Short mmCIF file of C-alpha atoms in Angstrom, two decimals:
data_model
loop_
_atom_site.label_atom_id
_atom_site.label_comp_id
_atom_site.label_asym_id
_atom_site.label_seq_id
_atom_site.Cartn_x
_atom_site.Cartn_y
_atom_site.Cartn_z
CA MET X 1 203.48 116.88 -133.00
CA LEU X 2 202.30 113.25 -133.00
CA PRO X 3 199.19 112.50 -135.05
CA SER X 4 196.20 111.77 -132.82
CA PRO X 5 195.08 108.13 -132.73
CA PRO X 6 192.23 107.15 -135.05
CA VAL X 7 188.68 107.41 -133.72
CA TYR X 8 186.59 104.40 -134.71
CA PRO X 9 182.78 104.20 -134.84
CA GLN X 10 181.21 102.84 -131.65
CA GLY X 11 180.32 99.16 -131.86
CA LEU X 12 181.72 95.64 -131.71
CA ASN X 13 184.13 93.73 -133.90
CA ILE X 14 183.25 90.12 -132.97
CA VAL X 15 186.41 88.15 -133.74
CA GLY X 16 186.46 84.35 -133.86
CA PHE X 17 185.87 81.12 -135.74
CA ILE X 18 182.74 82.54 -137.34
CA ARG X 19 181.97 79.53 -139.56
CA ALA X 20 183.21 76.67 -137.37
CA GLU X 21 180.48 74.15 -136.55
CA MET X 22 181.55 73.60 -132.96
CA GLY X 23 181.09 75.28 -129.59
CA ILE X 24 183.68 78.04 -129.94
CA GLY X 25 182.23 79.03 -133.34
CA GLU X 26 178.70 78.95 -132.00
CA SER X 27 179.81 81.24 -129.16
CA ALA X 28 180.71 84.00 -131.65
CA ARG X 29 177.48 83.52 -133.61
CA LEU X 30 175.40 83.71 -130.40
CA ALA X 31 177.17 86.97 -129.53
CA ALA X 32 176.23 88.32 -132.96
CA ARG X 33 172.61 87.38 -132.35
CA SER X 34 172.58 89.10 -128.93
CA ALA X 35 174.28 92.25 -130.25
CA ASN X 36 171.78 92.33 -133.11
CA ALA X 37 168.79 91.94 -130.75
CA ALA X 38 169.98 94.84 -128.56
CA GLY X 39 170.74 97.15 -131.50
CA ILE X 40 174.51 97.23 -130.90
CA PRO X 41 176.36 98.07 -134.15
CA PHE X 42 178.65 95.12 -134.96
CA GLY X 43 180.48 93.13 -137.59
CA LEU X 44 182.31 89.80 -137.56
CA LEU X 45 185.97 89.13 -138.30
CA ASP X 46 186.67 85.50 -139.18
CA TYR X 47 189.86 83.87 -137.91
CA PRO X 48 190.15 81.47 -140.83
CA ILE X 49 192.06 78.53 -139.39
CA LYS X 50 190.51 75.08 -139.60
CA VAL X 51 189.50 74.19 -136.05
CA SER X 52 186.66 71.83 -136.93
CA SER X 53 185.92 69.13 -139.45
CA ARG X 54 183.10 71.39 -140.68
CA MET X 55 183.54 75.11 -141.35
CA LEU X 56 180.33 75.64 -143.28
CA ASP X 57 178.11 77.80 -141.05
CA ASP X 58 177.60 80.96 -143.09
CA SER X 59 174.55 82.22 -141.15
CA TRP X 60 176.31 85.55 -140.43
CA SER X 61 178.25 85.91 -143.69
CA HIS X 62 176.28 89.10 -144.47
CA LYS X 63 177.88 90.73 -141.38
CA GLU X 64 181.46 89.56 -142.00
CA LEU X 65 184.02 92.37 -142.27
CA ASN X 66 187.18 92.45 -144.37
CA GLU X 67 188.82 94.66 -141.77
CA PRO X 68 187.88 95.84 -138.27
CA LEU X 69 185.41 98.71 -138.25
CA TYR X 70 184.48 99.49 -134.64
CA ASN X 71 186.10 100.75 -131.43
CA THR X 72 185.77 97.51 -129.43
CA ASN X 73 186.99 93.98 -130.16
CA VAL X 74 185.41 90.92 -128.53
CA PHE X 75 187.58 87.87 -129.16
CA HIS X 76 185.61 84.61 -129.07
CA ILE X 77 188.98 82.93 -129.03
CA ASN X 78 190.19 81.16 -125.90
CA ALA X 79 193.22 82.35 -123.96
CA ASP X 80 195.55 79.72 -125.43
CA PHE X 81 194.76 80.88 -129.01
CA MET X 82 194.91 84.65 -128.41
CA ALA X 83 198.57 85.21 -129.32
CA PRO X 84 198.45 83.33 -132.66
CA ALA X 85 195.16 85.07 -133.51
CA LEU X 86 196.64 88.53 -132.93
CA GLU X 87 199.71 87.54 -134.93
CA HIS X 88 197.39 86.57 -137.80
CA PHE X 89 195.41 89.83 -137.73
CA GLY X 90 198.41 92.10 -137.13
CA PRO X 91 198.95 94.98 -134.68
CA SER X 92 196.36 97.34 -136.17
CA LEU X 93 193.46 95.22 -134.83
CA PRO X 94 194.06 95.71 -131.08
CA GLN X 95 195.68 99.17 -131.35
CA ASN X 96 193.56 102.10 -130.13
CA ARG X 97 190.65 99.76 -129.41
CA TYR X 98 189.22 98.24 -126.23
CA ASN X 99 189.97 94.52 -126.33
CA ILE X 100 187.75 91.95 -124.59
CA GLY X 101 188.53 88.23 -124.44
CA TYR X 102 185.41 86.04 -124.33
CA TRP X 103 187.07 82.98 -122.83
CA HIS X 104 185.82 79.53 -121.94
CA TRP X 105 187.37 77.29 -119.31
CA GLU X 106 185.71 74.38 -117.54
CA LEU X 107 187.63 73.77 -114.29
CA PRO X 108 188.12 75.67 -111.00
CA ASP X 109 191.78 76.58 -111.58
CA PHE X 110 192.63 78.70 -114.63
CA PRO X 111 196.01 77.45 -115.96
CA ASP X 112 199.07 79.59 -115.23
CA GLU X 113 200.39 78.85 -118.73
CA TYR X 114 197.58 81.02 -120.14
CA ALA X 115 198.58 84.03 -118.01
CA ASP X 116 200.32 85.88 -120.87
CA ALA X 117 196.96 86.20 -122.64
CA PHE X 118 195.85 88.71 -119.98
CA LYS X 119 198.40 91.16 -121.46
CA LEU X 120 196.45 91.11 -124.74
CA VAL X 121 193.08 92.25 -123.34
CA GLN X 122 191.69 95.00 -121.13
CA GLU X 123 188.80 92.83 -119.91
CA VAL X 124 187.51 89.24 -119.95
CA TRP X 125 183.89 88.18 -120.49
CA THR X 126 182.67 84.70 -119.56
CA CYS X 127 179.51 82.69 -120.22
CA SER X 128 178.90 81.83 -116.54
CA ARG X 129 179.81 82.86 -113.01
CA PHE X 130 181.55 79.50 -112.67
CA VAL X 131 184.03 80.42 -115.43
CA ALA X 132 184.29 83.99 -114.08
CA ASP X 133 185.23 82.69 -110.61
CA SER X 134 187.97 80.51 -112.09
CA ILE X 135 189.48 83.22 -114.31
CA SER X 136 189.11 86.12 -111.86
CA ARG X 137 191.33 84.37 -109.29
CA LYS X 138 194.22 84.83 -111.73
CA SER X 139 193.12 87.88 -113.71
CA PRO X 140 194.70 91.35 -113.43
CA VAL X 141 191.82 92.76 -115.56
CA PRO X 142 188.05 92.91 -114.88
CA VAL X 143 186.11 89.66 -115.45
CA ILE X 144 182.41 90.08 -116.31
CA THR X 145 179.74 87.39 -116.81
CA ILE X 146 177.81 87.83 -120.07
CA PRO X 147 176.05 84.49 -120.75
CA HIS X 148 175.10 83.06 -124.12
CA GLY X 149 171.81 84.29 -125.57
CA VAL X 150 169.77 81.21 -126.41
CA THR X 151 167.28 80.78 -129.24
CA VAL X 152 166.66 77.63 -131.28
CA GLN X 153 165.27 77.32 -134.80
CA VAL X 154 163.79 73.93 -135.73
CA SER X 155 162.21 72.41 -138.83
CA SER X 156 159.24 70.04 -138.72
CA GLU X 157 160.60 68.11 -141.73
CA TYR X 158 163.38 66.78 -139.49
CA ASN X 159 161.10 64.60 -137.38
CA ARG X 160 161.70 61.25 -135.70
CA SER X 161 161.38 59.28 -138.93
CA HIS X 162 164.04 61.50 -140.54
CA PHE X 163 166.49 60.33 -137.86
CA GLY X 164 165.28 56.71 -137.88
CA LEU X 165 163.78 57.06 -134.38
CA PRO X 166 160.57 55.36 -133.22
CA SER X 167 157.36 57.21 -132.41
CA GLY X 168 155.49 56.48 -129.19
CA ARG X 169 158.56 56.11 -126.96
CA PHE X 170 159.88 58.56 -124.38
CA LEU X 171 163.32 59.38 -125.78
CA PHE X 172 166.29 60.66 -123.77
CA LEU X 173 169.04 62.36 -125.80
CA MET X 174 172.75 62.55 -125.04
CA MET X 175 175.09 64.41 -127.40
CA TYR X 176 178.86 64.11 -127.49
CA ASP X 177 181.57 65.51 -129.75
CA ALA X 178 184.83 63.56 -130.06
CA GLN X 179 186.68 66.87 -130.32
CA SER X 180 185.61 67.55 -126.74
CA SER X 181 187.10 65.55 -123.90
CA ALA X 182 185.22 62.27 -123.27
CA SER X 183 186.44 62.29 -119.69
CA ARG X 184 184.89 65.74 -119.12
CA LYS X 185 181.67 65.16 -121.07
CA ASN X 186 181.30 61.68 -119.50
CA PRO X 187 178.95 60.14 -122.12
CA GLN X 188 179.19 56.70 -120.51
CA ALA X 189 177.33 57.92 -117.40
CA ALA X 190 174.14 58.68 -119.36
CA VAL X 191 174.20 55.13 -120.71
CA GLU X 192 174.75 53.68 -117.22
CA ALA X 193 171.89 55.77 -115.78
CA PHE X 194 169.55 54.63 -118.55
CA LYS X 195 170.45 50.96 -117.99
CA LEU X 196 169.82 51.39 -114.24
CA ALA X 197 166.52 53.20 -114.77
CA PHE X 198 164.80 50.74 -117.10
CA ALA X 199 164.71 47.03 -117.86
CA LYS X 200 166.74 45.97 -120.88
CA ASN X 201 164.88 46.74 -124.13
CA ASP X 202 161.96 48.40 -122.28
CA PRO X 203 159.61 49.34 -125.17
CA ARG X 204 158.29 52.53 -123.50
CA VAL X 205 161.61 54.39 -123.57
CA GLY X 206 164.76 54.91 -125.59
CA LEU X 207 168.19 56.53 -125.35
CA VAL X 208 169.48 58.43 -128.38
CA LEU X 209 173.26 58.89 -128.57
CA LYS X 210 174.30 61.61 -131.01
CA LEU X 211 178.03 61.36 -131.72
CA ASN X 212 179.80 64.20 -133.55
CA ASN X 213 183.15 63.70 -135.29
CA ALA X 214 183.01 59.99 -134.46
CA GLY X 215 185.93 59.33 -136.80
CA PHE X 216 188.16 61.62 -134.71
CA ARG X 217 188.75 59.09 -131.89
CA PRO X 218 187.11 55.82 -133.03
CA GLU X 219 188.50 53.87 -130.05
CA GLU X 220 186.47 56.04 -127.65
CA PHE X 221 183.25 55.07 -129.39
CA ALA X 222 183.80 51.31 -129.64
CA PRO X 223 182.19 50.51 -126.23
CA ILE X 224 179.21 52.78 -126.94
CA ARG X 225 178.69 51.19 -130.38
CA GLN X 226 178.85 47.74 -128.78
CA LEU X 227 176.25 48.76 -126.22
CA ALA X 228 173.88 50.15 -128.85
CA ALA X 229 174.20 46.89 -130.78
CA GLU X 230 173.14 44.93 -127.67
CA HIS X 231 170.02 47.04 -126.90
CA THR X 232 166.95 47.50 -129.08
CA ASN X 233 166.15 50.81 -127.33
CA ILE X 234 169.54 52.54 -127.63
CA TYR X 235 169.87 54.46 -130.90
CA LEU X 236 173.10 55.72 -132.37
CA ILE X 237 173.31 58.73 -134.72
CA ASP X 238 176.86 59.33 -135.88
CA GLN X 239 176.53 61.10 -139.23
CA SER X 240 177.22 64.82 -139.52
CA LEU X 241 174.08 66.92 -139.08
CA SER X 242 173.44 70.55 -139.99
CA ARG X 243 172.70 73.01 -137.19
CA LEU X 244 169.00 72.92 -138.13
CA GLU X 245 169.00 69.10 -137.94
CA VAL X 246 170.71 69.12 -134.52
CA ASN X 247 168.15 71.63 -133.22
CA SER X 248 165.33 69.53 -134.64
CA LEU X 249 166.78 66.42 -132.98
CA LEU X 250 166.56 68.25 -129.62
CA GLN X 251 162.94 69.05 -130.49
CA CYS X 252 161.88 65.51 -131.37
CA CYS X 253 163.41 63.89 -128.28
CA ASP X 254 161.68 64.21 -124.89
CA SER X 255 164.54 64.92 -122.48
CA PHE X 256 168.18 65.98 -122.75
CA VAL X 257 170.80 64.38 -120.49
CA SER X 258 174.28 65.73 -119.66
CA LEU X 259 176.10 63.93 -116.83
CA HIS X 260 179.22 66.00 -117.45
CA ARG X 261 182.06 66.26 -114.98
CA ALA X 262 182.52 69.95 -115.85
CA GLU X 263 180.85 72.39 -118.22
CA GLY X 264 181.57 76.05 -118.98
CA PHE X 265 177.93 76.78 -119.80
CA GLY X 266 176.07 73.73 -121.13
CA LEU X 267 174.49 74.99 -124.33
CA GLY X 268 172.71 71.72 -125.17
CA LEU X 269 170.94 71.82 -121.79
CA ALA X 270 169.92 75.47 -122.25
CA GLU X 271 168.72 74.92 -125.83
CA SER X 272 166.61 71.93 -124.78
CA MET X 273 165.06 73.98 -121.96
CA TYR X 274 164.28 76.72 -124.51
CA LEU X 275 162.34 74.09 -126.48
CA GLY X 276 160.36 73.09 -123.38
CA LYS X 277 162.20 69.84 -122.69
CA PRO X 278 162.91 68.67 -119.13
CA VAL X 279 166.69 68.28 -118.78
CA ILE X 280 168.88 66.15 -116.51
CA GLY X 281 172.33 67.60 -115.76
CA THR X 282 175.10 67.38 -113.18
CA ASN X 283 174.43 70.07 -110.56
CA TRP X 284 177.91 71.59 -110.81
CA SER X 285 179.80 74.10 -112.98
CA GLY X 286 178.49 76.44 -115.66
CA ASN X 287 175.00 74.97 -116.15
CA THR X 288 174.03 75.97 -112.58
CA GLU X 289 173.82 79.50 -114.08
CA PHE X 290 170.37 78.53 -115.40
CA MET X 291 169.45 75.16 -113.84
CA ASN X 292 167.77 74.70 -110.45
CA SER X 293 165.52 72.12 -108.77
CA THR X 294 162.29 73.77 -109.99
CA ASN X 295 163.17 74.16 -113.69
CA SER X 296 165.23 71.02 -114.38
CA CYS X 297 166.63 67.83 -112.85
CA PRO X 298 169.97 68.72 -111.20
CA VAL X 299 171.95 65.56 -110.39
CA ASN X 300 173.89 65.13 -107.13
CA TYR X 301 177.65 64.73 -107.39
CA LYS X 302 180.88 64.33 -105.44
CA LEU X 303 183.87 66.56 -106.16
CA VAL X 304 186.86 64.38 -107.07
CA GLN X 305 190.39 64.94 -108.31
CA VAL X 306 190.76 64.70 -112.07
CA GLY X 307 193.44 62.13 -111.24
CA GLN X 308 195.28 62.01 -114.57
CA ASP X 309 196.05 64.53 -117.28
CA TRP X 310 193.39 64.73 -120.03
CA GLY X 311 194.76 67.29 -122.51
CA PRO X 312 194.44 70.72 -120.85
CA TYR X 313 192.70 69.21 -117.79
CA LYS X 314 195.52 68.38 -115.39
CA SER X 315 195.45 65.68 -112.73
CA TYR X 316 195.57 68.08 -109.72
CA GLN X 317 192.29 69.81 -110.71
CA THR X 318 188.87 68.88 -109.30
CA TRP X 319 185.63 68.15 -111.09
CA ALA X 320 182.30 66.44 -110.39
CA GLU X 321 181.48 62.75 -110.38
CA PRO X 322 177.70 62.66 -110.96
CA ASP X 323 175.50 60.25 -109.00
CA VAL X 324 174.29 57.84 -111.68
CA GLN X 325 171.61 56.37 -109.36
CA HIS X 326 170.16 59.86 -108.84
CA ALA X 327 170.14 60.47 -112.61
CA ALA X 328 168.40 57.10 -113.13
CA ALA X 329 165.70 58.07 -110.59
CA TYR X 330 165.08 61.29 -112.54
CA MET X 331 164.81 59.30 -115.78
CA ARG X 332 162.18 56.99 -114.28
CA ARG X 333 160.23 59.92 -112.84
CA LEU X 334 160.24 61.83 -116.14
CA ALA X 335 158.96 58.76 -117.98
CA ASP X 336 156.30 57.94 -115.35
CA GLU X 337 154.96 61.30 -114.10
CA PRO X 338 153.65 63.49 -116.94
CA GLN X 339 152.26 66.26 -114.71
CA TRP X 340 155.51 66.79 -112.82
CA ARG X 341 157.45 66.53 -116.08
CA ALA X 342 155.30 69.23 -117.71
CA ALA X 343 155.73 71.60 -114.74
CA VAL X 344 159.53 71.24 -114.72
CA ALA X 345 159.69 71.71 -118.50
CA ALA X 346 157.50 74.84 -118.40
CA ASN X 347 159.69 76.41 -115.69
CA GLY X 348 162.83 75.63 -117.68
CA LYS X 349 161.39 77.12 -120.85
CA TYR X 350 160.42 80.29 -118.97
CA THR X 351 163.92 80.69 -117.45
CA ILE X 352 165.75 80.45 -120.77
CA ARG X 353 163.30 82.46 -122.86
CA ASN X 354 163.22 85.31 -120.35
CA GLU X 355 166.61 85.54 -118.64
CA PHE X 356 168.80 84.10 -121.41
CA SER X 357 167.13 85.43 -124.56
CA PRO X 358 169.36 87.19 -127.12
CA LEU X 359 167.66 90.47 -126.15
CA ALA X 360 168.23 90.00 -122.39
CA VAL X 361 171.88 89.09 -122.98
CA GLY X 362 172.36 91.84 -125.58
CA GLN X 363 171.10 94.37 -123.04
CA ARG X 364 173.70 93.12 -120.54
CA MET X 365 176.40 93.54 -123.19
CA LYS X 366 175.14 97.01 -124.02
CA ALA X 367 174.97 98.10 -120.35
CA ARG X 368 178.59 97.07 -119.82
CA LEU X 369 179.79 98.85 -122.98
CA VAL X 370 177.86 102.01 -122.00
CA GLU X 371 179.40 101.83 -118.50
CA LEU X 372 182.86 101.73 -120.13
CA GLY X 373 182.02 104.72 -122.35
CA LEU X 374 182.34 102.55 -125.48
CA LEU X 375 178.72 103.01 -126.57
CA PRO X 376 176.49 106.08 -126.21
CA VAL X 377 174.00 106.07 -123.33
#
C-alpha cells in the first residue's frame, strides 16, 4: 500500500524575493502584511537570487522559513521566473500543496512564451482586474484578483530639508526606476506636462524627479539631468533611499504624478492616495482599479501600438499615450484651487484606507482560501 501524502498545517507559504528593494519584492511583503492583518497563518520563503541592486529589506525576517510549512504556496514570482524558482526549491515545495502564482503583467496580451508556467500552478492571483483580464484570456486555471494591501509608514525626520527640497512650494513628485522600462513608465511625459503647466522657473511650484538605480542605464537619464540643470524648480534625487525615506518623500511632496503607458497596479499612486495626496495618473491599466474622477486626476489617453520591442513588451501590443495637455491642466488646477484639491485628496485617502487596506485585502485572500477548502471557515 502506498503511503498517504503528507498533511500540512493550513496557511500560506509566501514565496518570493522577500528582501529585494523593488516592486516584485514589495509585492511579497505586502502579501505578508495582508495575511497578518487577516489572521492567516503564514511564513515567507526567500528565493535568494540577486534581482535588485539592493536586497536589504529585512522587515519580515522574523517570519522567514527555512523550509515550507503550510498547505498552500503563493509565488510572488512572475511567470517567466517560475520554472527556475521551482528548480531552486526542488520538487517537495509544490508537491501535495495548492500552488498559486501571484503574477504581474502590464499589457493586454499575456505572452505565449510564458504559457508553460500555467502547468506549475493550480491558480493565478493578480493585483488588478486589468492584469486578470490579460492573463485569463490565456489561462487554463482560475484567475482571481487580489489587490495589494496598502499602508505607508513615514518618519517626520525625513522632511523637505532632508531631501534638499524647498519649503513653501507646491511640489509634484515623479518616481522612476531604471530597472523598469522607461518606455512604459514614460518619465519624460511628467516633465513635459510640468513645463506646459507653468512658466519656466515659476517660484510657486516644483517638480521632484526621484530616480532609482540611475547607474543602471545612465544614457536614459542624460536628458532628464540636462533638463533639471536648466530649471531652478526641477529637483533631482538620484541617491538610493531606504523604504522609510521613499515613503517620507511621498509625504513631503504635494502631488504624485504617473503618466505611465501601462501599469499592473500603480503602487506609488495608491501609496500617495493613502497619505492624502491628490494624484495624477494615466486613466488606463491597473491603476483604474482604485482611481476615478472623484478621488484623483485620471488623465485622458489614446491607445497606440507599442511600435517597437522594449524587452518583454513587443511591438504588436497596445498601450496608452497619455494626453500631456490634460495632465498639465490638472497640475495647474491642483496648484491653484485648494478647496477642490482637498476634496479630491480626501476621497482618494478614503478609497485606499477602506477598500485597499491590508485587512480588507487579507479578508479577500482568506475568503478565497476558505472557498477552496484550504483554510477553515
